[in-house]
CSV table of C-alpha atoms in Angstrom, one decimal:
chain,number,residue,atom,x,y,z
A,1,MET,CA,24.4,-10.4,4.6
A,2,ARG,CA,23.4,-6.8,4.1
A,3,GLY,CA,19.9,-6.7,5.3
A,4,ARG,CA,16.7,-8.6,6.3
A,5,THR,CA,13.0,-8.2,5.9
A,6,MET,CA,10.2,-7.7,8.5
A,7,THR,CA,7.1,-9.7,8.9
A,8,TYR,CA,3.6,-8.6,8.1
A,9,PHE,CA,2.9,-8.3,11.8
A,10,ASP,CA,5.8,-5.9,12.5
A,11,SER,CA,5.4,-2.2,11.9
A,12,VAL,CA,7.8,0.3,10.3
A,13,ASN,CA,8.6,3.5,12.1
A,14,LEU,CA,8.4,7.1,10.9
A,15,GLU,CA,12.1,7.3,10.0
A,16,GLN,CA,11.8,4.1,7.9
A,17,ILE,CA,8.7,5.6,6.2
A,18,LYS,CA,10.7,8.8,5.3
A,19,CYS,CA,13.5,6.6,3.9
A,20,VAL,CA,11.1,4.8,1.5
A,21,ILE,CA,9.5,8.1,0.4
A,22,ARG,CA,13.0,9.4,-0.6
A,23,HIS,CA,13.6,6.2,-2.6
A,24,LEU,CA,10.3,6.5,-4.4
A,25,ALA,CA,10.9,10.1,-5.3
A,26,HIS,CA,14.4,9.2,-6.6
A,27,MET,CA,13.0,6.3,-8.6
A,28,HIS,CA,10.1,8.3,-10.1
A,29,LYS,CA,12.4,11.2,-11.0
A,30,ASN,CA,14.6,8.8,-13.0
A,31,ILE,CA,11.6,7.3,-14.7
A,32,LEU,CA,10.0,10.6,-15.6
A,33,SER,CA,13.3,11.9,-17.0
A,34,ALA,CA,14.0,8.8,-19.1
A,35,ASP,CA,13.0,8.4,-22.7
A,36,PRO,CA,9.4,7.1,-22.6
A,37,LYS,CA,10.1,4.8,-25.5
A,38,ILE,CA,12.2,2.7,-23.0
A,39,TRP,CA,9.2,1.8,-20.8
A,40,LYS,CA,6.0,3.4,-21.8
A,41,GLY,CA,3.3,0.8,-22.6
A,42,LYS,CA,5.6,-2.1,-21.8
A,43,TYR,CA,4.4,-2.8,-18.2
A,44,LEU,CA,0.6,-2.8,-18.4
A,45,LYS,CA,-0.3,-6.4,-17.8
A,46,SER,CA,0.7,-6.6,-14.1
A,47,SER,CA,-1.9,-3.9,-13.1
A,48,LYS,CA,-4.5,-6.7,-13.5
A,49,GLY,CA,-2.6,-9.1,-11.3
A,50,PHE,CA,-4.3,-8.5,-8.0
A,51,VAL,CA,-7.7,-8.2,-9.6
A,52,GLU,CA,-7.3,-11.7,-11.1
A,53,VAL,CA,-7.1,-13.2,-7.6
A,54,LEU,CA,-9.9,-11.3,-6.0
A,55,ASP,CA,-12.1,-14.4,-5.5
A,56,MET,CA,-9.3,-16.2,-3.8
A,57,PHE,CA,-8.5,-13.4,-1.5
A,58,ASN,CA,-12.1,-12.5,-0.7
A,59,SER,CA,-12.9,-16.1,0.2
A,60,SER,CA,-10.6,-15.7,3.3
A,61,VAL,CA,-12.6,-12.7,4.8
A,62,GLU,CA,-15.3,-14.5,6.7
A,63,PRO,CA,-12.9,-17.2,8.3
A,64,LEU,CA,-10.6,-14.3,9.4
A,65,LEU,CA,-13.5,-12.4,11.0
A,66,LYS,CA,-14.6,-15.5,12.9
A,67,LYS,CA,-11.2,-15.6,14.6
A,68,CYS,CA,-11.1,-11.9,15.3
A,69,ASP,CA,-11.8,-10.5,18.8
A,70,PHE,CA,-13.2,-7.2,17.4
A,71,VAL,CA,-15.6,-8.7,14.8
A,72,ASP,CA,-18.4,-6.4,16.0
A,73,SER,CA,-16.4,-3.4,14.9
A,74,PHE,CA,-15.3,-5.0,11.6
A,75,GLN,CA,-18.4,-6.7,10.4
A,76,PRO,CA,-20.6,-3.7,9.6
A,77,ILE,CA,-17.9,-2.0,7.5
A,78,VAL,CA,-17.1,-5.3,5.7
A,79,SER,CA,-20.7,-5.9,5.0
A,80,LYS,CA,-21.2,-2.4,3.7
A,81,TYR,CA,-18.4,-2.6,1.2
A,82,HIS,CA,-18.9,-6.3,0.3
A,83,LYS,CA,-19.7,-5.5,-3.3
A,84,LEU,CA,-17.1,-2.8,-3.7
A,85,CYS,CA,-14.3,-5.2,-2.4
A,86,ARG,CA,-15.3,-7.7,-5.1
A,87,SER,CA,-15.6,-5.2,-8.0
A,88,THR,CA,-13.0,-5.8,-10.6
A,89,ASP,CA,-14.1,-2.6,-12.3
A,90,PHE,CA,-13.4,-0.6,-9.1
A,91,TYR,CA,-9.8,-2.0,-8.8
A,92,LEU,CA,-9.0,-1.6,-12.5
A,93,TYR,CA,-10.2,2.0,-12.3
A,94,ILE,CA,-7.9,2.7,-9.3
A,95,TYR,CA,-4.9,0.9,-10.8
A,96,GLN,CA,-5.2,2.0,-14.4
A,97,GLN,CA,-7.3,5.2,-14.7
A,98,ALA,CA,-7.8,7.2,-11.6
A,99,HIS,CA,-4.5,9.0,-11.7
A,100,LYS,CA,-5.0,9.7,-15.4
A,101,ASP,CA,-8.3,11.4,-14.6
A,102,LEU,CA,-6.3,13.6,-12.3
A,103,GLU,CA,-3.9,14.3,-15.1
A,104,LEU,CA,-0.9,12.7,-13.4
A,105,PRO,CA,1.7,11.2,-15.7
A,106,SER,CA,2.2,7.5,-15.0
A,107,VAL,CA,5.5,6.1,-13.6
A,108,ILE,CA,6.8,2.5,-13.2
A,109,VAL,CA,5.7,1.2,-9.8
A,110,GLN,CA,7.1,-1.9,-8.0
A,111,GLY,CA,3.5,-2.9,-7.3
A,112,ASP,CA,3.9,-5.2,-4.2
A,113,MET,CA,5.5,-3.3,-1.4
A,114,HIS,CA,4.7,-5.5,1.5
A,115,PRO,CA,7.1,-6.2,4.4
A,116,GLY,CA,8.6,-9.3,2.8
A,117,ASN,CA,9.7,-7.3,-0.3
A,118,LEU,CA,11.7,-4.6,1.6
A,119,MET,CA,15.1,-5.4,2.9
A,120,TRP,CA,16.3,-3.1,5.7
A,121,SER,CA,20.0,-2.6,6.5
A,122,ILE,CA,21.3,-4.3,9.6
A,123,ASP,CA,24.0,-3.5,12.0
A,124,LYS,CA,26.7,-6.0,13.2
A,125,ASN,CA,24.3,-7.5,15.7
A,126,ASP,CA,21.7,-8.2,13.0
A,127,ASN,CA,19.4,-5.3,14.2
A,128,ILE,CA,17.3,-3.7,11.6
A,129,GLN,CA,18.2,-0.1,10.9
A,130,ASN,CA,16.2,2.8,9.3
A,131,TYR,CA,17.7,2.5,5.8
A,132,ILE,CA,16.7,0.4,2.8
A,133,ALA,CA,19.2,-2.2,1.6
A,134,ALA,CA,17.1,-3.4,-1.3
A,135,ILE,CA,13.6,-3.5,-2.7
A,136,VAL,CA,13.0,-7.0,-4.1
A,137,ASP,CA,10.5,-9.0,-6.1
A,138,TRP,CA,9.6,-6.9,-9.1
A,139,GLN,CA,7.4,-9.4,-10.9
A,140,THR,CA,4.4,-7.1,-10.4
A,141,MET,CA,6.2,-4.1,-11.8
A,142,GLN,CA,3.6,-2.0,-13.7
A,143,GLU,CA,2.8,1.4,-15.1
A,144,GLY,CA,0.6,3.3,-12.8
A,145,SER,CA,0.1,6.1,-10.2
A,146,PRO,CA,3.0,7.6,-8.4
A,147,MET,CA,1.1,7.0,-5.2
A,148,THR,CA,0.5,3.3,-5.7
A,149,ASP,CA,3.6,2.1,-4.0
A,150,LEU,CA,3.4,4.6,-1.2
A,151,ALA,CA,-0.2,3.6,-0.4
A,152,ARG,CA,0.5,-0.1,-0.5
A,153,PHE,CA,3.6,0.4,1.7
A,154,LEU,CA,1.8,2.4,4.4
A,155,VAL,CA,-1.3,0.2,4.5
A,156,HIS,CA,0.6,-3.1,4.7
A,157,CYS,CA,3.8,-2.1,6.5
A,158,ALA,CA,2.7,0.3,9.2
A,159,ASP,CA,0.3,-0.1,12.1
A,160,GLY,CA,-2.8,2.0,11.8
A,161,ASN,CA,-1.6,4.7,14.3
A,162,ILE,CA,1.8,5.0,12.6
A,163,ARG,CA,0.2,5.1,9.1
A,164,ARG,CA,-2.2,7.9,10.2
A,165,GLU,CA,0.6,9.9,11.6
A,166,ALA,CA,2.7,9.4,8.5
A,167,GLU,CA,-0.1,10.5,6.2
A,168,SER,CA,0.0,13.9,7.8
A,169,PHE,CA,3.4,14.5,6.2
A,170,ALA,CA,4.1,11.7,3.6
A,171,ILE,CA,2.7,13.3,0.4
A,172,LYS,CA,4.3,16.7,1.2
A,173,LEU,CA,7.6,15.0,1.9
A,174,TYR,CA,7.4,13.1,-1.4
A,175,TYR,CA,6.6,16.2,-3.3
A,176,GLN,CA,9.5,18.1,-1.6
A,177,CYS,CA,11.9,15.2,-2.4
A,178,LEU,CA,10.7,15.2,-6.0
A,179,ILE,CA,11.5,18.9,-6.3
A,180,GLU,CA,15.0,18.3,-4.9
A,181,GLU,CA,15.5,15.4,-7.3
A,182,PHE,CA,14.6,17.6,-10.3
A,183,GLY,CA,16.3,20.6,-8.9
A,184,ASP,CA,13.5,22.8,-10.2
A,185,ILE,CA,9.9,22.8,-9.2
A,186,SER,CA,8.9,23.7,-12.7
A,187,LYS,CA,10.1,20.3,-13.9
A,188,VAL,CA,7.9,18.4,-11.5
A,189,PRO,CA,4.9,17.2,-13.5
A,190,TYR,CA,2.5,17.0,-10.5
A,191,THR,CA,1.0,19.5,-8.0
A,192,LEU,CA,0.7,18.7,-4.3
A,193,GLU,CA,-3.0,18.7,-4.6
A,194,GLN,CA,-3.0,16.2,-7.4
A,195,LEU,CA,-0.8,13.8,-5.4
A,196,GLN,CA,-2.9,14.1,-2.3
A,197,GLN,CA,-6.0,13.2,-4.3
A,198,ALA,CA,-4.2,10.3,-6.1
A,199,TYR,CA,-3.1,8.9,-2.7
A,200,LYS,CA,-6.7,8.7,-1.5
A,201,TYR,CA,-7.6,6.6,-4.6
A,202,ALA,CA,-4.6,4.4,-4.2
A,203,PHE,CA,-5.2,4.0,-0.4
A,204,LEU,CA,-8.8,2.8,-1.0
A,205,ALA,CA,-7.6,-0.1,-3.3
A,206,GLN,CA,-5.0,-1.2,-0.7
A,207,ALA,CA,-7.2,-0.8,2.3
A,208,LEU,CA,-10.1,-2.7,1.0
A,209,TYR,CA,-7.7,-5.5,-0.2
A,210,SER,CA,-6.0,-5.6,3.2
A,211,LEU,CA,-7.9,-8.6,4.7
A,212,GLY,CA,-7.0,-10.8,1.7
A,213,THR,CA,-3.4,-9.7,2.0
A,214,MET,CA,-3.4,-10.3,5.8
A,215,ASP,CA,-4.6,-13.9,5.2
A,216,PHE,CA,-1.7,-14.5,2.8
A,217,PHE,CA,0.7,-14.0,5.8
A,218,VAL,CA,-1.2,-15.9,8.5
A,219,PRO,CA,0.4,-19.3,7.7
A,220,SER,CA,3.8,-17.9,8.5
A,221,ILE,CA,3.0,-17.2,12.1
A,222,GLU,CA,1.1,-20.5,12.4
A,223,GLU,CA,4.3,-22.3,11.2
A,224,LYS,CA,6.9,-20.4,13.1
A,225,ILE,CA,5.2,-19.3,16.3
A,226,LYS,CA,4.5,-22.1,18.7
A,227,ASP,CA,3.2,-20.1,21.6
A,228,ASP,CA,-0.6,-19.8,21.3
A,229,LYS,CA,-0.9,-16.5,23.0
A,230,MET,CA,1.9,-14.9,21.0
A,231,ARG,CA,0.4,-16.2,17.8
A,232,LYS,CA,-3.0,-14.8,18.8
A,233,ASP,CA,-1.4,-11.4,19.6
A,234,LEU,CA,0.3,-11.2,16.2
A,235,PHE,CA,-3.0,-12.2,14.5
A,236,ASP,CA,-4.8,-9.5,16.3
A,237,SER,CA,-2.2,-6.9,15.4
A,238,GLY,CA,-2.6,-7.7,11.7
A,239,MET,CA,-6.4,-7.6,12.0
A,240,LEU,CA,-6.3,-4.3,13.8
A,241,LYS,CA,-4.1,-2.8,11.0
A,242,SER,CA,-6.8,-3.9,8.5
A,243,LEU,CA,-9.6,-2.6,10.7
A,244,HIS,CA,-8.0,0.9,10.9
A,245,ALA,CA,-7.6,0.9,7.1
A,246,PHE,CA,-11.3,-0.1,6.6
A,247,GLU,CA,-12.4,2.7,9.0
A,248,ASP,CA,-10.4,5.3,7.1
A,249,SER,CA,-11.8,4.0,3.8
A,250,ASN,CA,-15.3,4.3,5.2
A,251,LYS,CA,-14.7,8.0,6.0
A,252,LEU,CA,-13.5,8.6,2.4
A,253,LEU,CA,-16.4,6.7,0.8
A,254,GLU,CA,-19.0,8.4,2.9
A,255,GLY,CA,-17.4,11.8,2.2
A,256,GLU,CA,-15.4,13.1,-0.7
A,257,LEU,CA,-15.1,9.8,-2.6
A,258,ASN,CA,-18.7,8.9,-2.2
A,259,ASP,CA,-19.1,9.0,-6.0
A,260,LEU,CA,-16.9,5.8,-6.2
A,261,PHE,CA,-19.1,4.0,-3.8
A,262,ILE,CA,-22.2,5.0,-5.8
A,263,LYS,CA,-20.6,4.0,-9.1
A,264,PHE,CA,-19.0,0.7,-8.1
A,265,GLY,CA,-20.4,-0.3,-4.7
């Protein structure tokens, strides 16, 4: 009665993104302030969850591309990162180690922030508002990077143009919110530069996984949307979201994160 979720083929807006960032900063401050004996080392298994279904998710890539109108733009990037997308070592490094190499303390992350796991407040007419009512489905809760949830949320919940605009302020806003939560910048265990780099790592894992995630939600539109044209439009919007994520991954892997491509790809 208090809220409802969006579909994978909707997009959050900038105000909704800011709301999620504030929630993440609040949650992370509480975790970082808690006695580590309560949680430290108790939520490690779930960081392997998505890695264990890589084969299932990756098997959907080619069928998706065959139905895609912009396959000519997609195929060269997908082919280039074919090996990287299937590298369990790559994903485990991102999920478990990359933020530690940047000397960022771990936090508890929800781990699966896609549109179906975020309930937005609604008004009396059932219209979605810009405020979170609940974050649900915590079965993949894990110990990891403070940027994991933000990257997954932006890749899977925002259209490419919205995500790119949000990335111009998202990490700075998170850092500022964290300072406000602690009430003292000296208590924040991260620097802005560390967080910006950690986001790039987390983004790569989510972006290169996005086609498999997209396929997980395709049956929902095939079941619920009867109009062929509308169904095709929604499919294209989801594929375009993934294409934009792959394009931005390509820039990172050709540039400052080329060492990851050399090592794992």
